[in-house]
Tab-separated table of C-alpha atoms and ligand atoms in Angstrom:
chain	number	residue	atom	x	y	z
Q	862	UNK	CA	5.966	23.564	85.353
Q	863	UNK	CA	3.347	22.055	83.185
Q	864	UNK	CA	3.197	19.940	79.942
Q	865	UNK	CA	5.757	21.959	77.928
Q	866	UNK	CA	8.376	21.353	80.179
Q	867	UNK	CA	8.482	16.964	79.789
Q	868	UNK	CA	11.491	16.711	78.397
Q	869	UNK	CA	13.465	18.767	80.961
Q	870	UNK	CA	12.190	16.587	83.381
Q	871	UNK	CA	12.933	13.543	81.642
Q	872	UNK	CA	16.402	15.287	80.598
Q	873	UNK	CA	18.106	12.730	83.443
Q	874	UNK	CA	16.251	8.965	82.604
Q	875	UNK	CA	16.610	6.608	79.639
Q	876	UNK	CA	15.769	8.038	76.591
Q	877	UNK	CA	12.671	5.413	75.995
Q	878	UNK	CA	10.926	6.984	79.137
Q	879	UNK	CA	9.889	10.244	77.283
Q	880	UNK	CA	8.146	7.893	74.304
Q	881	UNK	CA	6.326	6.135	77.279
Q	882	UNK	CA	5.208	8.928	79.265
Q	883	UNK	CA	4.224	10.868	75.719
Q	884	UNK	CA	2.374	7.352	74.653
Q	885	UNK	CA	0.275	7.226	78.270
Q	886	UNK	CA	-0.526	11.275	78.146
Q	887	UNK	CA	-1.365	12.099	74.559
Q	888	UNK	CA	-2.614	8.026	73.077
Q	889	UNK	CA	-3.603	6.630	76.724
Q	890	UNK	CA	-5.008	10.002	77.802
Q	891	UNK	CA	-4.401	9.359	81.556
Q	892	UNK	CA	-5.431	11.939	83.722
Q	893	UNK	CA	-3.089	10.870	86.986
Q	894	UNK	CA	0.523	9.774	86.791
Q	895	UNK	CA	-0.462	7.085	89.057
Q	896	UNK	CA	-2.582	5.185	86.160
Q	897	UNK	CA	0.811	5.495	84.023
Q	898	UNK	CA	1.807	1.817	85.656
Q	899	UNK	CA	4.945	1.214	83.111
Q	900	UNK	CA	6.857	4.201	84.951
Q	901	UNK	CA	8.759	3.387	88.258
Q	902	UNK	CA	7.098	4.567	91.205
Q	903	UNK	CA	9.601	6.980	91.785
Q	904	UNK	CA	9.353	8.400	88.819
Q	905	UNK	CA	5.730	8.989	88.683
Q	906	UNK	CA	6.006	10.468	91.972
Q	907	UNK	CA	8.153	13.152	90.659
Q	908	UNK	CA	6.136	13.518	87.295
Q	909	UNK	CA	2.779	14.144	89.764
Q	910	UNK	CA	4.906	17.169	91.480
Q	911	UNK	CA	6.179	18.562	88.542
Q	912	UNK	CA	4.003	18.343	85.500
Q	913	UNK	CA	0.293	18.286	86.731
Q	914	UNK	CA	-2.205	16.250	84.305
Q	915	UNK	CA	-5.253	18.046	85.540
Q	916	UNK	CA	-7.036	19.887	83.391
Q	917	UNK	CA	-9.798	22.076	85.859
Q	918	UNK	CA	-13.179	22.803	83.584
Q	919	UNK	CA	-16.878	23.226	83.510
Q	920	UNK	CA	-18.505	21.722	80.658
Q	921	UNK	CA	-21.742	22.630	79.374
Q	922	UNK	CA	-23.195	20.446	76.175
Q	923	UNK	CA	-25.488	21.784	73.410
Q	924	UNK	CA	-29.564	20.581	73.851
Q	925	UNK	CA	-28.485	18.668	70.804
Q	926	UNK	CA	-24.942	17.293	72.271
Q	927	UNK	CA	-23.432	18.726	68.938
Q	928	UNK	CA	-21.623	21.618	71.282
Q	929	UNK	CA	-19.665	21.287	74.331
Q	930	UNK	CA	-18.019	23.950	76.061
Q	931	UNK	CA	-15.110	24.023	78.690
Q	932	UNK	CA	-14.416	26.314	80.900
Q	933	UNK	CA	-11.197	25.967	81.855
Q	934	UNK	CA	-9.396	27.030	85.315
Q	935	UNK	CA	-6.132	28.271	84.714
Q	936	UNK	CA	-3.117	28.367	87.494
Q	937	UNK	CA	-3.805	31.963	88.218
Q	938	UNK	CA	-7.365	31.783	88.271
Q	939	UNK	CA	-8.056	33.242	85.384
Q	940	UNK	CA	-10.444	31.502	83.229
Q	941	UNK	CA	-10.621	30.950	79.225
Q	942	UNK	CA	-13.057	29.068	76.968
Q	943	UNK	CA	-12.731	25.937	74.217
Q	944	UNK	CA	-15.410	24.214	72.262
Q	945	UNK	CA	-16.077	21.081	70.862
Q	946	UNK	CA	-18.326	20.591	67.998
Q	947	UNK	CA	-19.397	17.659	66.420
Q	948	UNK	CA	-19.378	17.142	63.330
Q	949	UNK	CA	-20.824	13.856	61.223
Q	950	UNK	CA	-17.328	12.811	60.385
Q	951	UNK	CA	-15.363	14.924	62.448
Q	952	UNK	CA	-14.476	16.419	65.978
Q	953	UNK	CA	-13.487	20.189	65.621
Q	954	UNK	CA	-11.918	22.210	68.789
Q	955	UNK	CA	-12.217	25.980	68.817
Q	956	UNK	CA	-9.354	27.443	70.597
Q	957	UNK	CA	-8.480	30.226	72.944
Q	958	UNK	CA	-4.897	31.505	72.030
Q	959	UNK	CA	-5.046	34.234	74.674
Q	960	UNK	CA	-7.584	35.001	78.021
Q	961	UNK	CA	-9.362	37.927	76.455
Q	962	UNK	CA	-8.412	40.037	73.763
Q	963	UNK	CA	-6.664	43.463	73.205
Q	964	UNK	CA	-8.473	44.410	69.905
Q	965	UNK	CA	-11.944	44.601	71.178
Q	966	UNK	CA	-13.837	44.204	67.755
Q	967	UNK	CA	-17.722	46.047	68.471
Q	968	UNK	CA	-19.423	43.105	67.718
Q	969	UNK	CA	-17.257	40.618	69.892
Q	970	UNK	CA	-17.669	39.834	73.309
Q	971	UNK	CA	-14.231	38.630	74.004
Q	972	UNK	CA	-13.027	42.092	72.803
Q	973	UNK	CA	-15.233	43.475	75.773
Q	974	UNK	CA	-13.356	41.976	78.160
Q	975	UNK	CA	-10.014	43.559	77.247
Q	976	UNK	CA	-6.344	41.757	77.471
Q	977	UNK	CA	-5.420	39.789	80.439
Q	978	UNK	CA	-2.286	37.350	78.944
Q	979	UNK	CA	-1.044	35.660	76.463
Q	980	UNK	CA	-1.603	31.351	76.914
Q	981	UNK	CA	1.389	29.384	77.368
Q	982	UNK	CA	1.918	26.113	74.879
Q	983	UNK	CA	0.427	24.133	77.700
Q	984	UNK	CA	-2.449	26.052	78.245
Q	985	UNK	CA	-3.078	25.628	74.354
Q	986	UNK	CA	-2.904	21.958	73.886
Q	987	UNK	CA	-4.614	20.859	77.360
Q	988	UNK	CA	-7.588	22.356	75.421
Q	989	UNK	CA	-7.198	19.803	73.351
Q	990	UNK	CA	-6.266	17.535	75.553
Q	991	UNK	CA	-9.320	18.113	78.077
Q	992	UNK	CA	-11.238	16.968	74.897
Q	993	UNK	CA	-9.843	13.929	73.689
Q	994	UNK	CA	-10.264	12.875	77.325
Q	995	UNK	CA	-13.941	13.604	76.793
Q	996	UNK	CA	-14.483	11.657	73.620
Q	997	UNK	CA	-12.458	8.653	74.527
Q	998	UNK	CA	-15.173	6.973	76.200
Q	999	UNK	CA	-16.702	6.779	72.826
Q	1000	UNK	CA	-13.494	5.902	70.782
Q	1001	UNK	CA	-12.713	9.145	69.508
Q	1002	UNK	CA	-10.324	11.727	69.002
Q	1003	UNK	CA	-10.306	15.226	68.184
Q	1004	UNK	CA	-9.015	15.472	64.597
Q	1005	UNK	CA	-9.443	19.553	63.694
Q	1006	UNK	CA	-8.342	22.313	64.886
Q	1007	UNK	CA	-9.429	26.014	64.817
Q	1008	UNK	CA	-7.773	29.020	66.225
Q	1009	UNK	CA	-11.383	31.329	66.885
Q	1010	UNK	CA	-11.825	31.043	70.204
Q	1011	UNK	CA	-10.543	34.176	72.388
Q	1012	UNK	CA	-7.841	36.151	71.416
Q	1013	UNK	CA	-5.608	36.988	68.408
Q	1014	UNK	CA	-3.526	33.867	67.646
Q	1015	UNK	CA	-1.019	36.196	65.679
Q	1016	UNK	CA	-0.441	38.223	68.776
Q	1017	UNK	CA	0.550	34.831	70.802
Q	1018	UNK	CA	2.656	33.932	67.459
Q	1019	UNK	CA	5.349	32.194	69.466
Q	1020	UNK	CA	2.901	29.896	71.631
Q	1021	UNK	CA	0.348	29.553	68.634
Q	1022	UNK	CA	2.947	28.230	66.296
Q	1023	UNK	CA	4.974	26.194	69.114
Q	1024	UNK	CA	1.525	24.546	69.893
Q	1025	UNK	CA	0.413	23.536	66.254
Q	1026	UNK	CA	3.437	21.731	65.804
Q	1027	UNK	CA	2.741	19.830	68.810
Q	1028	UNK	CA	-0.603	18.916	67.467
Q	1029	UNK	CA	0.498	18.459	64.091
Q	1030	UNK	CA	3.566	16.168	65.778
Q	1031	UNK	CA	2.486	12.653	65.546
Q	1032	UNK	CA	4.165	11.638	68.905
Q	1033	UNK	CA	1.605	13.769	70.526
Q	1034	UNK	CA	-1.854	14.821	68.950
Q	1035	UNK	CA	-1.229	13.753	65.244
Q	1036	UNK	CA	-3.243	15.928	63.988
Q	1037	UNK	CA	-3.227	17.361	60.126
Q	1038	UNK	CA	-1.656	20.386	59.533
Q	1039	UNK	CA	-4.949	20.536	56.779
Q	1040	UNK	CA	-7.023	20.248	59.969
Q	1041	UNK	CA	-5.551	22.839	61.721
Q	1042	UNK	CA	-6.988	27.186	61.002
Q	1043	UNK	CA	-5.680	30.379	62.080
Q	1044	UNK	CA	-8.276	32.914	62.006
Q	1045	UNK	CA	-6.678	36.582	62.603
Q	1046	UNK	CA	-8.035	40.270	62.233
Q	1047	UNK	CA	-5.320	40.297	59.175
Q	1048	UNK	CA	-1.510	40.790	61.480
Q	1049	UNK	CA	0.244	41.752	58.981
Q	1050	UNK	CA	3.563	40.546	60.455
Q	1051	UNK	CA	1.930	37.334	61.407
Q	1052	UNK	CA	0.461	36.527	57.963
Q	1053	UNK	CA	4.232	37.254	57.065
Q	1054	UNK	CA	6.011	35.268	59.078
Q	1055	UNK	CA	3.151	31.984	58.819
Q	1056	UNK	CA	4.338	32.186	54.879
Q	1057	UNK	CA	7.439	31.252	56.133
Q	1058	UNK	CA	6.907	28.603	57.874
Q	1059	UNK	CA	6.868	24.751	55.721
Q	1060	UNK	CA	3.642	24.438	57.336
Q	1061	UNK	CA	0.333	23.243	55.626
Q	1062	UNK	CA	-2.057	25.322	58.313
Q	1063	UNK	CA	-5.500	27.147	56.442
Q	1064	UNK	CA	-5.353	30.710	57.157
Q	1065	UNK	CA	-8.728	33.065	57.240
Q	1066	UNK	CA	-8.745	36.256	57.515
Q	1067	UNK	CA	-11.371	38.433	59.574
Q	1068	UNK	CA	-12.295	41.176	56.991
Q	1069	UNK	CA	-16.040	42.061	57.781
Q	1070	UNK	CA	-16.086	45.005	55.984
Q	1071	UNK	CA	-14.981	46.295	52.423
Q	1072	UNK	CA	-13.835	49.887	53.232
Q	1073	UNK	CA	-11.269	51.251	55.731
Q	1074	UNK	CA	-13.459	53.549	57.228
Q	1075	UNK	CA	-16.499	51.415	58.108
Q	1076	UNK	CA	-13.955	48.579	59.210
Q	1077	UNK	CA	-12.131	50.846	61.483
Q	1078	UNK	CA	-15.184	51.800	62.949
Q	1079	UNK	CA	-16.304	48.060	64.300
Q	1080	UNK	CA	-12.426	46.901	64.366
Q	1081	UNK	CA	-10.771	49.586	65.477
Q	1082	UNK	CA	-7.084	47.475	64.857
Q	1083	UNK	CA	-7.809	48.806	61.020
Q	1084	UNK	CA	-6.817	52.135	62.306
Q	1085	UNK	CA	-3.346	50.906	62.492
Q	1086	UNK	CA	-3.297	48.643	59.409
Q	1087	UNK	CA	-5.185	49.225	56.294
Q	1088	UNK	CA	-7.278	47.322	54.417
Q	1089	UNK	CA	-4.989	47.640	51.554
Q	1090	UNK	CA	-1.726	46.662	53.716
Q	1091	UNK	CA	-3.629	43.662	55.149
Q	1092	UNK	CA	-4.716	42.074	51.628
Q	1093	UNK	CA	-1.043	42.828	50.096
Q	1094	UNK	CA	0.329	40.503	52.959
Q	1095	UNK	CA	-1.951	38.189	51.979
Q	1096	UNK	CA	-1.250	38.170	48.123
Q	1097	UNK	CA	1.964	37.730	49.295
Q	1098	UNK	CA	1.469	34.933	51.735
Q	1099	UNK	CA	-0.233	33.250	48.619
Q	1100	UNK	CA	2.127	33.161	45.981
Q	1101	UNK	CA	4.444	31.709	48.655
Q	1102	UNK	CA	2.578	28.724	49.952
Q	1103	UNK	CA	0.180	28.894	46.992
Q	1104	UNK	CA	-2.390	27.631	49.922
Q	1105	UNK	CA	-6.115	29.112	49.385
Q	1106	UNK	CA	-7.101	31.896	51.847
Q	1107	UNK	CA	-10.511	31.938	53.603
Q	1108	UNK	CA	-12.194	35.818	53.943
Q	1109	UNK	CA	-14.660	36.093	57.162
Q	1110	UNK	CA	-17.380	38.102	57.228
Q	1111	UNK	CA	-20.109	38.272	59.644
Q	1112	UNK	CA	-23.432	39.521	58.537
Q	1113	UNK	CA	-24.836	42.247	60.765
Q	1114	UNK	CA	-28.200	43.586	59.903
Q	1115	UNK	CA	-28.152	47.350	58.288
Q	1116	UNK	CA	-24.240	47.562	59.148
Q	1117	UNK	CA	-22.052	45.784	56.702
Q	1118	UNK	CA	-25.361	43.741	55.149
Q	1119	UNK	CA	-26.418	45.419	52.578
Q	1120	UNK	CA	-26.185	45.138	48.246
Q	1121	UNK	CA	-23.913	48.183	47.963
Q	1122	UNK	CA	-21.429	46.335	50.437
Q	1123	UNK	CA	-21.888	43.156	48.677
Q	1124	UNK	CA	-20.919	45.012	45.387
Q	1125	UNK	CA	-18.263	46.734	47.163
Q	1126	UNK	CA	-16.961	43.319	48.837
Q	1127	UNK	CA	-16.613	41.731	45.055
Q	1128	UNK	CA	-14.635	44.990	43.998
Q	1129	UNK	CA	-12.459	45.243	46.751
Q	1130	UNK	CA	-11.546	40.811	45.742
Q	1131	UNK	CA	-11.786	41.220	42.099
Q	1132	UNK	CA	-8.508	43.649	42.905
Q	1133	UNK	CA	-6.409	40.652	44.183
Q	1134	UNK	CA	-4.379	39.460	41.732
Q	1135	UNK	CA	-5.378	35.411	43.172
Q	1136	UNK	CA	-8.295	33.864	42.658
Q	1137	UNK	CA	-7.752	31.423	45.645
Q	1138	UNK	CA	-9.430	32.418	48.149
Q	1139	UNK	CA	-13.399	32.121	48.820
Q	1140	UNK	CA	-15.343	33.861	51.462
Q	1141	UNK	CA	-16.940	32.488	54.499
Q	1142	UNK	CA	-20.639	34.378	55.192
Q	1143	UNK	CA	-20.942	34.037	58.933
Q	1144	UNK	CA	-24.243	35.015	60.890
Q	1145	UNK	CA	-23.589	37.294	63.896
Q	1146	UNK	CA	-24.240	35.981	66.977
Q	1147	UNK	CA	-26.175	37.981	69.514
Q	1148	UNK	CA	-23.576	39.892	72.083
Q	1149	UNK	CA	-25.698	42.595	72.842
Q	1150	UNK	CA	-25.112	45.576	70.371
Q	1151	UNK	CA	-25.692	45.078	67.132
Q	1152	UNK	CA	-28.563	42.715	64.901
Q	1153	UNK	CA	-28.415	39.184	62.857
Q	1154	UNK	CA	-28.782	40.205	59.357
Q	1155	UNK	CA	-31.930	38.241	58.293
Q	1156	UNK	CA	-31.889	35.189	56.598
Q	1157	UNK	CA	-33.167	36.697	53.217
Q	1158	UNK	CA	-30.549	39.421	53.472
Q	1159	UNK	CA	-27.779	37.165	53.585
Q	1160	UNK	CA	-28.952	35.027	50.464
Q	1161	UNK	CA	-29.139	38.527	48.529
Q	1162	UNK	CA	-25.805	38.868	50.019
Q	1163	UNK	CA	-24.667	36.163	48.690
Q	1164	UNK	CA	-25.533	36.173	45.154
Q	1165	UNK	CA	-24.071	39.314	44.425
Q	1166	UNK	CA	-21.111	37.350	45.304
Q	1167	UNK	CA	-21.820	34.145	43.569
Q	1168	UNK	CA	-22.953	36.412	40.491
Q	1169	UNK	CA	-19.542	37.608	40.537
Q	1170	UNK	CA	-17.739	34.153	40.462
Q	1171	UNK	CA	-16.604	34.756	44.045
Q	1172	UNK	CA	-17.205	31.185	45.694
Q	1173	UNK	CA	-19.083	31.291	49.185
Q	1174	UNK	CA	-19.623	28.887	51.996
Q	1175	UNK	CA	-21.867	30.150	54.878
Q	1176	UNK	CA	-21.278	29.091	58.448
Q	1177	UNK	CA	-23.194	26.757	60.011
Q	1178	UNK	CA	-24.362	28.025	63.508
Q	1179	UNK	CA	-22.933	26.206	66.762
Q	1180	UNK	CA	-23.618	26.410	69.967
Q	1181	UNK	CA	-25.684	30.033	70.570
Q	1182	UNK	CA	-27.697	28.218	73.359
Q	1183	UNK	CA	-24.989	27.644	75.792
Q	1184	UNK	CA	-23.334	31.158	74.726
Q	1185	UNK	CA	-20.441	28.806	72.712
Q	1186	UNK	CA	-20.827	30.510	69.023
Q	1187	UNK	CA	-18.412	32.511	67.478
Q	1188	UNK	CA	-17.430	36.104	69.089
Q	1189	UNK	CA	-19.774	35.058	72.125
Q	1190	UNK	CA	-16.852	33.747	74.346
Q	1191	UNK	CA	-16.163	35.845	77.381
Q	1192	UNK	CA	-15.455	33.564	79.992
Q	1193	UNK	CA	-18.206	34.854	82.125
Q	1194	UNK	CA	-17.321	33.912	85.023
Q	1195	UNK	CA	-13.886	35.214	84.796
T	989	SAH	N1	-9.026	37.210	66.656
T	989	SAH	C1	-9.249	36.233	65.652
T	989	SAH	C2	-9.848	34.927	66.145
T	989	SAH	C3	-11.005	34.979	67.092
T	989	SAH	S1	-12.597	35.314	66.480
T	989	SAH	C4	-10.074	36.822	64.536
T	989	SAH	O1	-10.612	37.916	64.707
T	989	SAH	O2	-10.164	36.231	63.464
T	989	SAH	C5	-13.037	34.053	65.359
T	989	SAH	C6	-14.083	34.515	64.343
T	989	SAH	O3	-15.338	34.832	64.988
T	989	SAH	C7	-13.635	35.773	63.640
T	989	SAH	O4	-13.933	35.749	62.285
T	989	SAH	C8	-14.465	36.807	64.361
T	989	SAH	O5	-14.523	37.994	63.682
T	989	SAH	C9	-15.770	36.086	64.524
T	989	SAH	N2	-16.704	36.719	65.467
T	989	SAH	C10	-16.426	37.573	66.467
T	989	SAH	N3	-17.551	37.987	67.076
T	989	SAH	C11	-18.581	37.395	66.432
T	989	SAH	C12	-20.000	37.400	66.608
T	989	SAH	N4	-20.576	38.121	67.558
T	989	SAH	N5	-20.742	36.658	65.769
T	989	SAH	C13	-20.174	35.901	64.806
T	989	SAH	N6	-18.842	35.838	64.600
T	989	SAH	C14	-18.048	36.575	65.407
């Protein structure tokens, strides 16, 4: 059992004892029942046995401390990666949803790895967890959330979803639904079903190319959903949450870099019938095959957008040193 199952196995004591076992885990961030000193002995005795606090990781941090990455031992030895990175005024998590991946994108090295399992709730939130133990020490908390670690969060939906609200949930991590991102290949029944929910989570979508066939070449999960399909869903997740949509797209040199797919990137948006969405120009990180588009590349990029009205953020670069950057997560010891 882990922390998913509390309260079952509370089910049988006073009701208060689930608010003060909740309040020493998730506010107190105790890492041993024993330290939990306003629940009988008995009682903590059985919590030790049944729900385990331990969270098993290596941590590596950044030369500049901005980036720290865990990674984590899971029950069955298998092994998954989270990252912290600081921020001036804030403390962002990356998160694994699954360990490895089944759509193994070209330029990602968790897609290299192929599909071992989806992670349970626990195995979400002690991510989390594992980190607000870490920044405690200096008063801290981790207050945002995003879902681009390894895996395809709309492939866990289930465990993804169950494990936002218990981050959102202010019993537990209290962390705003504003603070918290999905970032999927474009799942159509995900996107779908995420409209549904009364939930004020930022949803970006991993597009990285502006034509089915050059997409389906470097994500081969295009072969099975088009382009086309993939931005209707997410017209139609807009004019149901009327919440602004992020596009991703990672710059790799003399693949998906150059003007003509910068013009063809504006037509392909200038076709949604929304204007809310803007698009996120993200460097590629080294895994092996493929080439950072150079700086100057990605300002021309850029202004082809900009020119167009499109509005464009670029990512700032994390954590390459200790192999902690986007689409470099493998787990390498795994
Ligand atoms: N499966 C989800 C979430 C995991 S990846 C998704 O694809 O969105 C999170 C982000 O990192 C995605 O935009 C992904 O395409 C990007 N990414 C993957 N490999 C990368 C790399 N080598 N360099 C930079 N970004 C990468």
């Amino acid at each position: 059992m882990d922390l998913g199952n509390l309260e079952k196995v509370l089910a049988g004591e006073p009701a208060f004892r689930l608010g003060q076992a909740k309040q020493a885990v998730f506010r107190d961030l105790i890492e041993d029942w024993q330290e939990a000193t306003v629940l009988p002995l008995s009682l903590r005795e059985k919590l030790s046995k049944d729900i385990p606090l331990k969270v098993v990781a290596e941590i590596s941090v950044s030369k500049d401390k901005k980036t720290i990455k865990a990674l984590i031992n899971l029950k069955d030895d298998l092994k998954i990666e989270a990252v912290l990175m600081r921020h001036q005024d804030r403390n962002t998590v990356c998160l694994s949803s699954m360990v490895g991946c089944p759509l193994a994108c070209e330029f990602c090295a968790t897609g290299k790895i192929g599909f071992k399992r989806n992670l349970t709730i626990a195995e979400i939130i002690n991510q989390v967890l594992l980190f607000n133990r870490y920044l405690k020490k200096e008063n801290q908390r981790v207050n945002s959330i995003v879902f681009m670690g390894m895996g395809e969060p709309f492939l866990n939906y289930d465990n993804v979803l169950g494990a936002i609200r218990v981050l959102n949930d202010q019993d537990y991590f209290n962390i705003g639904a504003r603070h918290i991102s999905i970032s999927t290949v474009g799942i159509i029944d995900g996107v779908e079903k995420l409209a549904k929910e009364s939930l004020q989570v930022n949803l970006a979508i991993s597009l990285h190319a502006a034509n089915d066939s050059l997409r389906s070449e470097i994500m081969p999960i295009n072969k099975n959903q088009s382009l086309g399909e993939v931005l209707k869903s997410v017209e139609n997740y807009f004019k149901t949450t009327r919440r602004k949509v992020m596009f991703e797209y990672i710059m790799i040199a003399g693949i998906n870099d150059s003007l003509k797919n910068a013009r063809e990137l504006t037509g392909l948006l200038a076709g949604l019938k929304s204007t809310a969405f803007m698009v996120n120009l993200i460097s590629y990180n080294p895994t092996g095959i493929f080439k950072a588009s150079t700086p100057k590349q990605i300002k021309d990029f850029k202004s082809v957008l900009e020119k167009s009205g499109i509005e464009v953020t670029q990512r700032y670069r994390f954590g390459q040193t200790i192999k902690a950057a986007c689409g470099q997560l493998a787990a390498d010891k795994t």
